[in-house]
Amino acid sequence: MGVVAGVRDATRIRSAWIISGRPTAAMIRLDLFSTLTALAPYAVVAVAAALAGFVLQNDLHRVQEDGLLVIGDPFAVSLYGGVLLLSVYLAASAAMAVAREREQGTVELLSYGPVSAFSYLLAKFTSHVLQYMFLVVLLLGSYLLLAVATGLHLRGTTLLAMALSIGPAAAAAALGLLVAALIRRVRPTILAVLGLALGTVGLQVAREVLVRLPAPEFHVNPVQVLRWAAVAVSSITQWLLPFGYVDRELSVMLRGDLAGALSVTVAACVYAAVVLALAAAGLDRTGIRR
Amino acid sequence: MNRAVIATLFLLLSAGTARAQVPVKERQFVYGINAFAWEGYVGSLSARPPHTIYVLAGHRSIVSARETLVYFWPITGEYRADWSGLNASVDGTLEVLQAGRAVTVLLRQPYVIQYPNGPDSGLAVLYVGEEAARRYRAFVEARNQYRDALARYLEARRRYLEALDRAAAARQRGVTVTLPPAPEEPGQFRLFSSDVHDGFLINLPQGHYVIRVRGPDGRVVAGSQRTLVAFTHRREAVGFTIVPQTRWTVPERADEPGSTIYARRDQVLYFQPYAAREYNDLAYARLVNPQSAEGRSDGWRWEYSQSLVEDRLQLAGASGVQTVTGRPYRVEQKTGEALGYEVIEPPAGQTSDFSGFKVQVQGTLNLALLDAAGRPVPGSERIVRVPRLGTAWPLGVIPLLPLTLGAAVVAWRREQLGRTQRTREA
């Protein structure tokens, strides 16, 4: 009896894989191939590496001029900039891919086959996460070359931080898919993703500037009000938007707190799963047609 | 008409300016705080509007209940006390509450703060109770003895100078005179002491508390309730102040145990180690000044608690392992046209400007402070590295490599597509 049930289950899984899994895997392969054979991802890595080169050149200049430089991690700023840049690119790329295929009618065409909204978005999500992994390896190669060229040390925590940044990057890709699921057209989708990214980063910068401005505890002044507003809004956006996860994950990991970084990565993965489910529901609701 | 309006406006404005020059003083209940900090006891004021008082957990601080005249000083944006106008002690006991429950009730006791090496030395000792009065008496006695010794010395010096003048005059007349011995100056009097005051001795474990004064009539003194935060450090390590020989006026700090020190080859560095503790930035800023607008609640800062220059520094590099002992050094201005200065070991009898461990950077060095038993002190390990300071062109070329790879991949794809198209057409 149990053997029969087991065989039945296996058959069900196999048929589910044939019906839904194979097309999804094929979409992942196709999507990955088309994105990795374009110039844009390499250009983004090149910009991230150029940023690192600029920062490291500045550090070397300080050693040359002052004779001394004490620094926790020479690659910390570059890493933050690089991972943020890649995450924003990933979100925009995922959003653009869905919005473009929707505009062209590809999504509608796929829906006549055994492809659900969720499996379609899952394919996009997976291909973009795999793309990020490839780009991180490429960026890591650039960092290693820069470390060799400058003699500035690339620490183990930097490598771990890069590896764990997959969580926040996955969250960014999921957000891109959600935006594309909710907005039909390509241009508004891209603008929305870039707006969210720039808004989060701008808010973070404003918060950093405002907390540095002196404001007495017992006087209500404009600085205090603005600071309170910036802290309040950023404390919400850092959980609602994935770019806050990048900041948290890197700052915790670069401090050497592996457990804290792992927990942020897990939180980012949970965020990605939830947002992906929301994106599928959103795509179902807004419809697959042009 | 216009002139009258302008004149009236001018008068009003100048009257406003004149009022701003004289701050309005208000009689208030305040707490005078002498909080323990690693740079010495820090005196501050907690007036109305009330703000949080910060103290270091596990260290003794003093809180005094006073009535004084408080005014707002707009230049610094702080409330200040006119102690000379009014400085009345408020009777009662200090109640310390945590989560609404009384933790302890403190009685007033006399205290004195003394600086054995002078008021600017940082090392401060708090004496409480009978010991405070005894220490203060000893200080007054020592100060009087020094004053008498100084007066005797000045009188002896005056007589000595007169004798010198007489001897010079006699020598001019051709008479040989034996000079009297020069008087010896008394040793410098460094001990500094505050007057004996009374206050509540606070030494609390880490936590958030509420303090208030209950008067002799059993009622809480109006305006005496404050929030008090006893905070402690997050991490302990050995911090280094690094003085480069070429820029000794601009030292760098290497407090973070994971930090790396990059230096030019052949650079001479002087390492000054300190026991360091990491505190919350906002809490420590408010400890030093409760009215401070500085400090970040999400920031951290290292504070030095004690110099460790008496220990030894172990250096491990390509040439092997060696141990360096801390020495005093003197900075001398270079004479002649060449500007600058040089750091030298002070000749006998001369004072030093700083003490530290001299390290000549030749290559990568692993350094650690050794304790008396020869073991590395935890948190003192640092790495000194020499970066490549040559040409900068690789930094411009390396970012082009991913782009080149991308261009190659795109070219390959186009070639593949073209081949497929040609095959179809054929």
XYZ file of C-alpha atoms in Angstrom:
716
model
C 0.000 0.000 0.000
C 2.806 2.304 1.045
C 4.834 1.313 -2.010
C 1.936 2.220 -4.271
C 1.530 5.594 -2.576
C 5.284 6.217 -2.931
C 5.226 5.392 -6.627
C 2.194 7.591 -7.066
C 3.960 10.504 -5.347
C 7.069 10.031 -7.475
C 4.972 9.972 -10.605
C 3.196 13.143 -9.522
C 6.489 14.927 -8.892
C 7.894 13.750 -12.215
C 4.837 14.916 -14.114
C 4.915 18.277 -12.270
C 8.567 18.643 -13.261
C 7.808 17.795 -16.874
C 4.826 20.151 -16.997
C 6.218 23.099 -15.071
C 9.879 22.504 -14.135
C 11.291 21.898 -17.585
C 9.877 25.069 -19.146
C 11.100 27.024 -16.112
C 14.588 25.539 -16.438
C 14.559 26.344 -20.150
C 13.526 29.936 -19.413
C 16.337 30.261 -16.838
C 18.890 29.012 -19.393
C 17.621 31.332 -22.100
C 17.417 34.346 -19.822
C 20.866 33.734 -18.363
C 22.347 33.334 -21.825
C 20.759 36.495 -23.161
C 21.781 38.646 -20.156
C 25.341 37.346 -19.950
C 25.941 37.855 -23.658
C 25.056 41.544 -23.386
C 27.590 44.246 -22.577
C 25.648 45.937 -19.747
C 26.528 43.572 -16.838
C 30.239 43.720 -17.716
C 30.043 47.493 -17.914
C 28.516 47.599 -14.404
C 31.341 45.410 -13.043
C 33.844 47.669 -14.820
C 32.314 50.735 -13.154
C 32.439 48.994 -9.741
C 36.084 48.052 -10.326
C 36.875 51.609 -11.469
C 35.312 52.922 -8.255
C 37.531 50.551 -6.269
C 40.578 51.669 -8.270
C 39.786 55.309 -7.513
C 39.338 54.667 -3.770
C 42.515 52.574 -3.541
C 44.498 55.178 -5.488
C 43.333 57.722 -2.940
C 44.529 55.459 -0.092
C 47.914 54.982 -1.753
C 48.202 58.734 -2.195
C 47.637 59.183 1.522
C 50.355 56.646 2.350
C 52.689 58.388 -0.104
C 52.006 61.860 1.283
C 51.548 61.177 4.990
C 53.726 58.087 5.270
C 51.027 56.337 7.264
C 47.460 55.130 6.873
C 45.469 53.166 9.421
C 42.423 51.537 7.899
C 40.133 48.683 8.837
C 39.496 47.417 5.336
C 40.717 49.277 2.243
C 38.037 47.567 0.126
C 35.098 48.371 2.434
C 33.900 51.518 0.632
C 34.484 49.976 -2.803
C 32.652 46.837 -1.768
C 29.664 48.786 -0.509
C 29.543 50.856 -3.706
C 30.086 47.814 -5.922
C 27.458 45.597 -4.306
C 24.954 48.458 -4.261
C 25.611 49.180 -7.925
C 25.213 45.508 -8.866
C 22.014 45.237 -6.790
C 20.466 48.291 -8.433
C 21.488 46.949 -11.849
C 20.008 43.554 -11.004
C 16.691 45.060 -9.874
C 16.508 47.255 -12.980
C 17.521 44.384 -15.260
C 14.905 42.003 -13.790
C 12.215 44.672 -13.977
C 13.135 45.571 -17.537
C 13.159 41.931 -18.674
C 9.613 41.318 -17.424
C 8.230 44.688 -18.538
C 9.731 44.299 -22.017
C 8.439 40.749 -22.519
C 5.060 41.874 -21.291
C 5.025 44.798 -23.706
C 6.101 42.551 -26.574
C 3.443 39.968 -25.733
C 5.926 37.196 -24.856
C 4.367 36.678 -21.427
C 0.933 36.265 -22.959
C 2.343 33.744 -25.430
C 3.998 31.784 -22.638
C 0.790 31.688 -20.649
C -0.844 29.572 -23.359
C 1.690 26.910 -22.484
C 2.292 25.255 -19.115
C 3.820 28.399 -17.575
C 2.174 30.040 -14.580
C 2.876 33.591 -13.442
C 4.874 32.239 -10.509
C 7.028 29.847 -12.559
C 7.675 32.641 -15.067
C 8.801 35.053 -12.341
C 10.731 32.283 -10.584
C 12.668 31.700 -13.791
C 13.453 35.404 -14.098
C 14.440 35.574 -10.449
C 16.707 32.522 -10.586
C 18.428 33.614 -13.773
C 19.144 37.031 -12.266
C 20.470 35.581 -9.015
C 22.753 33.300 -11.046
C 23.793 36.308 -13.096
C 24.639 38.166 -9.879
C 26.774 35.244 -8.698
C 28.721 35.369 -11.940
C 29.145 39.160 -11.697
C 30.309 38.920 -8.084
C 32.959 36.413 -9.119
C 34.024 38.812 -11.872
C 34.150 41.710 -9.410
C 36.083 39.578 -6.944
C 38.621 38.834 -9.682
C 39.000 42.568 -10.281
C 39.454 43.188 -6.551
C 42.099 40.467 -6.332
C 44.013 42.023 -9.214
C 43.718 45.450 -7.581
C 44.941 44.004 -4.270
C 47.968 42.505 -6.017
C 48.665 45.747 -7.905
C 48.406 47.991 -4.833
C 49.648 45.747 -2.040
C 46.512 46.676 -0.081
C 45.111 43.700 1.745
C 41.873 42.026 0.647
C 40.579 40.528 3.879
C 38.715 37.286 4.351
C 35.734 39.189 5.731
C 35.489 41.063 2.421
C 35.267 37.776 0.523
C 32.621 36.477 2.933
C 30.701 39.748 2.675
C 30.700 39.386 -1.116
C 29.438 35.818 -0.866
C 26.685 36.754 1.584
C 25.632 39.748 -0.514
C 23.715 37.257 -2.670
C 20.861 37.516 -0.141
C 20.337 41.290 -0.505
C 20.898 41.011 -4.282
C 18.175 38.361 -4.511
C 15.892 40.711 -2.577
C 16.698 43.487 -5.075
C 15.874 41.215 -8.019
C 12.580 40.235 -6.380
C 11.680 43.886 -5.869
C 12.408 44.579 -9.545
C 10.049 41.769 -10.509
C 7.336 43.106 -8.185
C 7.596 46.585 -9.686
C 7.417 45.111 -13.205
C 4.412 43.001 -12.214
C 2.568 46.043 -10.920
C 3.559 48.501 -13.675
C 3.036 47.431 -17.275
C 5.326 49.725 -19.273
C 9.109 49.529 -19.512
C 10.025 53.165 -18.913
C 7.854 53.745 -15.808
C 9.090 50.417 -14.431
C 12.754 51.390 -14.812
C 12.098 54.844 -13.409
C 10.271 53.350 -10.417
C 13.123 50.930 -9.641
C 15.770 53.626 -10.002
C 13.629 56.014 -7.940
C 13.328 53.482 -5.134
C 17.067 52.786 -5.204
C 18.090 56.436 -5.315
C 15.453 57.302 -2.702
C 16.786 54.687 -0.288
C 20.409 55.677 -0.796
C 19.556 59.393 -0.635
C 17.614 58.872 2.556
C 20.522 56.936 4.028
C 22.956 59.712 3.107
C 20.593 62.378 4.514
C 20.287 60.384 7.723
C 24.084 60.054 8.015
C 24.517 63.799 7.476
C 21.723 64.770 9.861
C 22.894 62.547 12.709
C 26.293 64.202 12.457
C 24.829 67.688 12.829
C 24.786 68.817 16.447
C 21.311 69.191 17.959
C 20.682 69.540 21.689
C 18.494 66.950 23.339
C 16.232 69.514 25.001
C 15.562 71.980 22.160
C 13.144 71.329 19.360
C 14.898 72.698 16.285
C 14.651 72.009 12.541
C 17.702 69.732 12.577
C 16.165 67.599 15.275
C 12.840 67.341 13.436
C 14.534 66.486 10.133
C 16.794 63.989 11.854
C 13.845 62.339 13.542
C 11.956 62.191 10.238
C 14.959 60.772 8.358
C 15.619 58.155 11.035
C 11.940 57.197 11.210
C 11.518 56.869 7.436
C 14.843 55.099 6.891
C 14.123 52.665 9.725
C 11.036 51.613 7.732
C 12.623 51.639 4.269
C 15.641 49.657 5.420
C 13.294 46.713 5.975
C 10.815 47.420 3.171
C 13.393 47.982 0.440
C 16.262 45.628 -0.358
C 18.992 48.265 -0.642
C 18.910 48.713 3.144
C 19.792 45.009 3.466
C 22.963 45.633 1.439
C 24.088 48.289 3.919
C 23.245 46.177 6.963
C 24.776 42.977 5.663
C 28.054 44.604 4.653
C 28.475 46.729 7.773
C 27.834 43.729 10.033
C 30.125 41.414 8.062
C 32.967 43.920 7.750
C 32.841 44.288 11.534
C 33.558 40.549 11.686
C 30.121 39.529 12.968
C 29.474 36.422 10.849
C 26.358 35.369 12.783
C 24.824 38.832 12.355
C 25.639 38.855 8.633
C 24.125 35.388 8.192
C 20.940 36.519 9.920
C 20.705 39.564 7.613
C 21.226 37.282 4.596
C 18.485 34.945 5.795
C 16.176 37.937 6.384
C 16.930 39.154 2.844
C 16.138 35.700 1.423
C 12.831 35.629 3.305
C 12.134 39.119 1.958
C 12.900 37.888 -1.574
C 10.551 34.906 -1.205
C 7.707 37.070 0.111
C 8.173 39.734 -2.557
C 8.379 37.066 -5.277
C 5.061 35.608 -4.124
C 3.573 39.114 -4.087
C 4.942 39.716 -7.578
C 3.277 36.517 -8.846
C -0.008 37.576 -7.259
C 0.461 41.039 -8.743
C 1.100 39.628 -12.219
C -1.994 37.469 -11.928
C -4.029 40.474 -10.836
C -2.795 42.988 -13.398
C -3.012 40.402 -16.158
C -0.496 38.978 -18.589
C -1.784 40.786 -21.631
C -0.099 43.821 -23.148
C 6.728 109.623 9.117
C 9.222 107.211 7.581
C 12.001 108.563 9.760
C 9.871 108.057 12.855
C 9.159 104.444 11.870
C 12.846 103.753 11.207
C 13.832 105.374 14.510
C 11.221 103.330 16.389
C 12.365 100.128 14.678
C 15.997 100.904 15.499
C 15.104 101.528 19.131
C 13.116 98.304 19.326
C 15.907 96.306 17.714
C 18.594 97.817 19.910
C 16.444 97.201 22.994
C 16.173 93.570 21.954
C 19.933 93.365 21.476
C 20.514 94.963 24.852
C 18.197 92.444 26.520
C 20.014 89.549 24.832
C 23.289 90.637 26.416
C 21.967 90.057 29.957
C 20.765 86.490 30.385
C 17.710 85.930 32.508
C 18.641 83.909 35.577
C 16.156 81.560 37.130
C 16.426 79.962 40.548
C 16.311 76.223 39.966
C 16.953 72.838 41.454
C 19.947 71.337 39.615
C 22.258 68.379 39.830
C 25.951 69.134 39.863
C 27.597 66.072 38.358
C 31.158 64.864 38.807
C 31.129 61.878 36.519
C 33.999 59.412 36.301
C 35.549 59.436 32.846
C 38.880 58.055 31.731
C 40.240 61.568 31.182
C 39.421 62.468 34.820
C 36.303 63.474 36.728
C 34.131 65.625 34.487
C 32.082 68.349 36.099
C 28.753 69.216 34.479
C 25.274 70.473 35.195
C 21.832 68.959 34.853
C 19.283 71.769 34.960
C 15.767 72.259 33.615
C 14.611 71.293 30.992
C 15.687 67.883 32.284
C 17.854 65.595 30.199
C 19.378 62.187 30.700
C 22.401 61.860 32.960
C 25.002 59.327 31.805
C 27.518 57.641 34.138
C 29.967 54.792 33.648
C 28.643 51.570 35.180
C 30.817 50.151 37.934
C 32.683 53.406 38.513
C 32.143 55.954 41.269
C 30.536 59.253 40.288
C 29.090 62.054 42.375
C 25.721 63.746 41.952
C 25.054 66.813 44.111
C 21.600 68.287 44.698
C 21.851 72.070 44.596
C 19.831 75.204 44.139
C 21.409 77.792 41.923
C 20.707 80.492 39.360
C 20.415 79.003 35.875
C 20.629 80.952 32.649
C 20.771 80.073 28.984
C 23.971 81.033 27.217
C 23.056 81.365 23.536
C 26.655 81.471 22.311
C 27.261 77.837 23.266
C 23.571 76.902 23.326
C 23.877 75.572 26.877
C 22.296 76.168 30.248
C 24.799 77.391 32.796
C 24.822 77.931 36.537
C 25.759 81.119 38.325
C 27.326 79.317 41.295
C 28.748 82.550 42.697
C 25.220 84.047 42.799
C 23.676 81.059 44.595
C 25.017 77.659 45.583
C 22.721 76.169 48.191
C 22.765 72.502 49.099
C 19.369 70.747 48.995
C 18.647 68.490 51.968
C 17.273 65.031 51.492
C 18.116 61.581 50.206
C 18.578 60.393 46.639
C 16.255 57.645 45.512
C 17.407 55.453 42.658
C 14.604 53.582 40.912
C 14.649 50.988 38.172
C 11.459 49.971 36.366
C 9.458 51.871 38.995
C 11.016 50.045 41.977
C 13.479 51.600 44.403
C 16.956 50.131 43.913
C 18.725 52.096 46.607
C 18.450 55.221 48.726
C 21.640 57.240 49.017
C 22.676 59.627 51.780
C 24.724 62.751 51.259
C 28.380 62.474 52.117
C 31.398 64.729 51.863
C 33.730 64.147 48.944
C 36.873 65.574 47.463
C 38.518 64.983 44.086
C 42.294 65.129 43.938
C 44.725 65.075 41.023
C 48.092 63.728 42.269
C 49.918 64.815 39.081
C 48.128 68.123 38.551
C 44.676 69.085 37.288
C 45.573 68.442 33.634
C 47.130 65.033 34.180
C 43.910 63.038 33.855
C 44.636 60.796 36.834
C 41.992 61.758 39.423
C 41.120 60.157 42.745
C 37.790 60.514 44.507
C 37.760 60.390 48.292
C 34.479 60.083 50.149
C 33.392 60.424 53.790
C 35.992 60.901 56.532
C 38.767 60.086 54.094
C 37.737 63.148 52.067
C 38.237 65.535 54.986
C 41.534 63.835 55.943
C 42.856 64.015 52.369
C 41.817 67.625 52.029
C 43.588 68.533 55.310
C 46.705 66.731 54.083
C 46.498 68.667 50.801
C 46.182 72.033 52.604
C 49.099 71.129 54.860
C 51.276 70.061 51.912
C 50.342 73.197 50.008
C 51.232 75.386 53.002
C 54.541 73.581 53.391
C 55.286 74.138 49.727
C 54.277 77.794 49.974
C 56.648 78.247 52.976
C 59.445 76.385 51.195
C 58.926 78.527 48.105
C 59.005 81.714 50.185
C 62.246 80.556 51.846
C 63.709 79.729 48.459
C 62.774 83.121 46.989
C 64.323 84.875 50.000
C 67.476 82.745 49.692
C 67.629 83.458 45.974
C 67.279 87.169 46.570
C 70.177 87.001 49.014
C 72.176 84.859 46.624
C 71.702 87.362 43.778
C 72.764 90.216 46.096
C 75.848 88.212 47.033
C 76.581 87.693 43.332
C 76.296 91.446 42.706
C 78.639 92.135 45.602
C 81.101 89.533 44.356
C 81.057 91.058 40.866
C 81.706 94.509 42.327
C 84.552 93.156 44.494
C 86.118 91.412 41.483
C 86.112 94.718 39.642
C 88.064 96.163 42.576
C 90.511 93.261 42.301
C 89.364 91.410 45.418
C 88.885 87.661 45.167
C 85.599 86.542 46.738
C 84.253 83.031 47.284
C 80.735 82.737 45.863
C 77.996 81.347 48.129
C 76.240 78.113 46.996
C 73.063 78.658 44.934
C 69.829 77.841 46.807
C 67.969 74.738 45.728
C 64.470 75.244 44.331
C 61.803 73.121 46.022
C 60.323 70.347 43.944
C 57.257 71.190 41.911
C 53.976 70.919 43.802
C 51.659 68.973 41.541
C 48.909 67.788 43.859
C 45.621 69.523 43.176
C 42.444 69.172 45.189
C 38.885 70.378 44.997
C 37.250 71.769 48.141
C 35.240 69.400 50.275
C 31.665 69.320 49.000
C 28.772 67.040 49.721
C 26.964 64.835 47.254
C 25.546 61.398 46.556
C 27.996 58.674 45.619
C 26.681 56.739 42.635
C 28.155 53.375 41.639
C 25.547 51.437 39.697
C 25.557 48.388 37.432
C 24.642 48.841 33.782
C 21.026 49.887 33.256
C 18.445 52.635 32.975
C 17.395 54.309 36.215
C 15.349 57.213 37.514
C 16.769 59.397 40.284
C 14.977 61.913 42.477
C 15.573 63.692 45.761
C 13.199 63.127 48.650
C 13.313 66.024 51.063
C 13.295 65.853 54.887
C 9.512 66.438 54.793
C 9.082 63.127 52.960
C 8.076 64.709 49.660
C 9.928 64.479 46.359
C 11.730 67.748 45.681
C 10.098 69.447 42.700
C 12.145 69.268 39.490
C 14.565 66.668 40.897
C 13.514 63.680 38.785
C 15.966 62.667 36.059
C 16.650 59.652 33.903
C 20.076 58.175 34.581
C 21.848 55.734 32.283
C 24.735 53.650 33.625
C 26.534 52.311 30.570
C 29.541 50.144 30.016
C 31.965 49.235 27.235
C 31.252 46.899 24.332
C 34.784 45.648 23.682
C 38.247 45.852 25.216
C 41.468 45.971 23.262
C 44.845 47.631 23.093
C 44.753 50.874 21.132
C 47.829 52.393 19.559
C 48.651 56.002 18.917
C 51.182 55.931 16.090
C 53.532 58.861 15.698
C 55.300 59.000 12.321
C 58.782 60.457 12.590
C 58.112 62.755 9.665
C 54.806 64.052 11.057
C 54.993 63.676 14.792
C 52.421 66.442 15.337
C 49.754 64.454 13.480
C 49.588 61.006 15.079
C 47.180 58.338 13.858
C 45.165 56.027 16.054
C 44.886 52.285 15.441
C 42.242 51.316 17.967
C 40.223 48.757 16.053
C 41.888 45.338 16.554
C 41.202 44.406 12.925
C 42.746 47.552 11.487
C 45.809 47.391 9.280
C 48.646 49.902 9.365
C 50.014 50.873 5.954
C 53.303 52.738 5.909
C 56.033 53.738 3.469
C 59.126 51.570 3.413
C 61.868 52.930 5.726
C 59.292 54.969 7.624
C 60.050 55.235 11.342
C 56.974 54.937 13.545
C 56.612 55.321 17.289
C 53.883 53.163 18.810
C 52.205 54.282 22.024
C 49.963 51.511 23.396
C 46.979 52.097 25.647
C 44.385 49.894 27.262
C 41.265 50.895 25.352
C 37.544 50.374 25.794
C 34.839 50.866 23.215
C 31.812 52.888 24.304
C 28.637 54.115 22.691
C 29.438 57.467 21.091
C 26.321 59.287 22.279
C 26.526 57.966 25.849
C 30.183 58.953 26.226
C 29.610 62.402 24.712
C 26.749 62.982 27.178
C 28.891 61.617 30.016
C 31.459 64.317 29.367
C 28.754 66.944 28.846
C 25.091 66.065 29.455
C 24.037 69.056 27.332
C 26.228 68.015 24.413
C 24.588 67.974 21.014
C 27.337 65.704 19.678
C 27.449 61.938 19.600
C 25.649 59.265 17.599
C 23.443 56.675 19.197
C 24.556 54.134 16.547
C 28.232 55.115 16.743
C 31.077 53.725 18.835
C 34.300 55.237 20.073
C 37.444 53.974 21.752
C 38.584 55.604 24.966
C 42.030 55.082 26.421
C 42.097 54.089 30.069
C 45.777 53.466 30.774
C 49.162 53.752 29.081
C 50.900 50.423 28.474
C 54.274 51.764 27.405
C 55.965 49.824 30.221
C 55.282 46.545 28.407
C 57.306 45.188 25.465
C 56.406 45.105 21.803
C 57.048 41.988 19.736
C 57.776 42.439 16.045
C 57.648 39.493 13.666
C 58.811 40.126 10.121
C 60.879 38.653 7.351
C 64.052 39.198 9.391
C 62.717 37.187 12.336
C 61.160 37.990 15.677
C 62.462 40.784 17.875
C 61.295 42.532 21.014
C 61.353 46.300 21.478
C 61.143 48.133 24.780
C 59.424 51.465 25.224
C 61.698 54.504 25.560
C 61.270 58.218 26.116
C 61.856 60.437 23.076
C 62.473 64.118 22.592
C 61.536 66.227 19.585
C 64.065 68.841 18.594
C 63.580 71.611 16.091
C 66.214 71.510 13.371
C 68.479 74.512 13.341
C 69.549 76.301 10.192
C 67.667 76.765 6.951
C 66.306 73.252 6.825
C 62.859 73.321 8.336
C 61.528 70.474 10.426
C 62.498 68.534 13.490
C 63.994 65.275 14.534
C 63.029 62.754 17.160
C 65.933 61.754 19.380
C 66.499 59.896 22.613
C 66.827 62.632 25.258
C 70.316 63.198 26.663
C 70.692 62.646 30.415
C 68.982 65.340 32.443
C 66.665 66.460 29.641
C 62.942 65.908 29.645
C 61.170 63.798 27.030
C 58.192 64.792 24.890
C 56.662 61.352 24.560
C 57.363 57.683 25.173
C 56.822 54.844 22.755
C 58.174 51.890 20.826
C 60.341 52.769 17.844
C 59.645 50.642 14.766
C 61.451 50.949 11.437
C 59.212 49.632 8.673
C 61.053 47.435 6.173
C 58.248 45.146 5.087
C 55.224 43.358 6.465
C 55.347 43.171 10.246
C 53.107 41.403 12.730
C 53.257 43.213 16.035
C 51.803 42.454 19.440
C 52.242 43.843 22.912
C 53.738 41.406 25.419
C 52.699 41.343 29.059
C 55.059 40.839 31.997
C 54.963 37.057 31.462
C 55.913 37.457 27.785
C 52.488 36.523 26.439
C 50.767 38.613 23.737
C 48.134 40.902 25.248
C 44.726 40.032 23.705
C 43.521 42.656 21.238
C 47.001 44.109 20.714
C 47.866 42.296 17.488
C 48.283 44.523 14.435
C 49.768 44.127 10.974
C 52.017 46.731 9.379
C 52.105 46.496 5.602
C 54.035 48.315 2.920
C 51.828 48.971 -0.119
C 53.096 49.329 -3.673
C 53.519 53.038 -4.277
C 54.798 52.831 -7.817
C 52.959 53.631 -11.000
C 49.179 54.027 -10.969
C 48.412 52.701 -14.468
C 47.345 49.180 -13.348
C 44.501 50.774 -11.383
C 43.200 52.239 -14.618
C 43.724 49.087 -16.680
C 42.173 46.502 -14.324
C 38.604 47.927 -14.574
C 38.862 47.572 -18.360
C 39.342 43.799 -18.098
C 35.656 42.940 -17.330
C 34.648 45.307 -20.112
C 37.028 43.567 -22.515
C 35.597 40.205 -21.507
C 32.080 41.544 -22.103
C 33.038 42.899 -25.528
C 34.561 39.522 -26.447
C 31.395 37.684 -25.338
C 29.178 40.074 -27.327
C 31.387 39.677 -30.409
C 31.262 35.883 -30.038
C 27.464 35.958 -29.760
C 27.120 38.158 -32.841
C 29.417 35.859 -34.744
C 27.321 32.868 -33.648
C 24.104 34.608 -34.668
C 25.579 35.583 -38.001
C 26.720 32.020 -38.632
C 23.240 30.665 -37.783
C 21.632 33.210 -40.102
C 24.023 32.307 -42.930
C 23.289 28.603 -42.394
C 19.533 29.290 -42.591
C 19.936 31.378 -45.725
C 22.038 28.644 -47.303
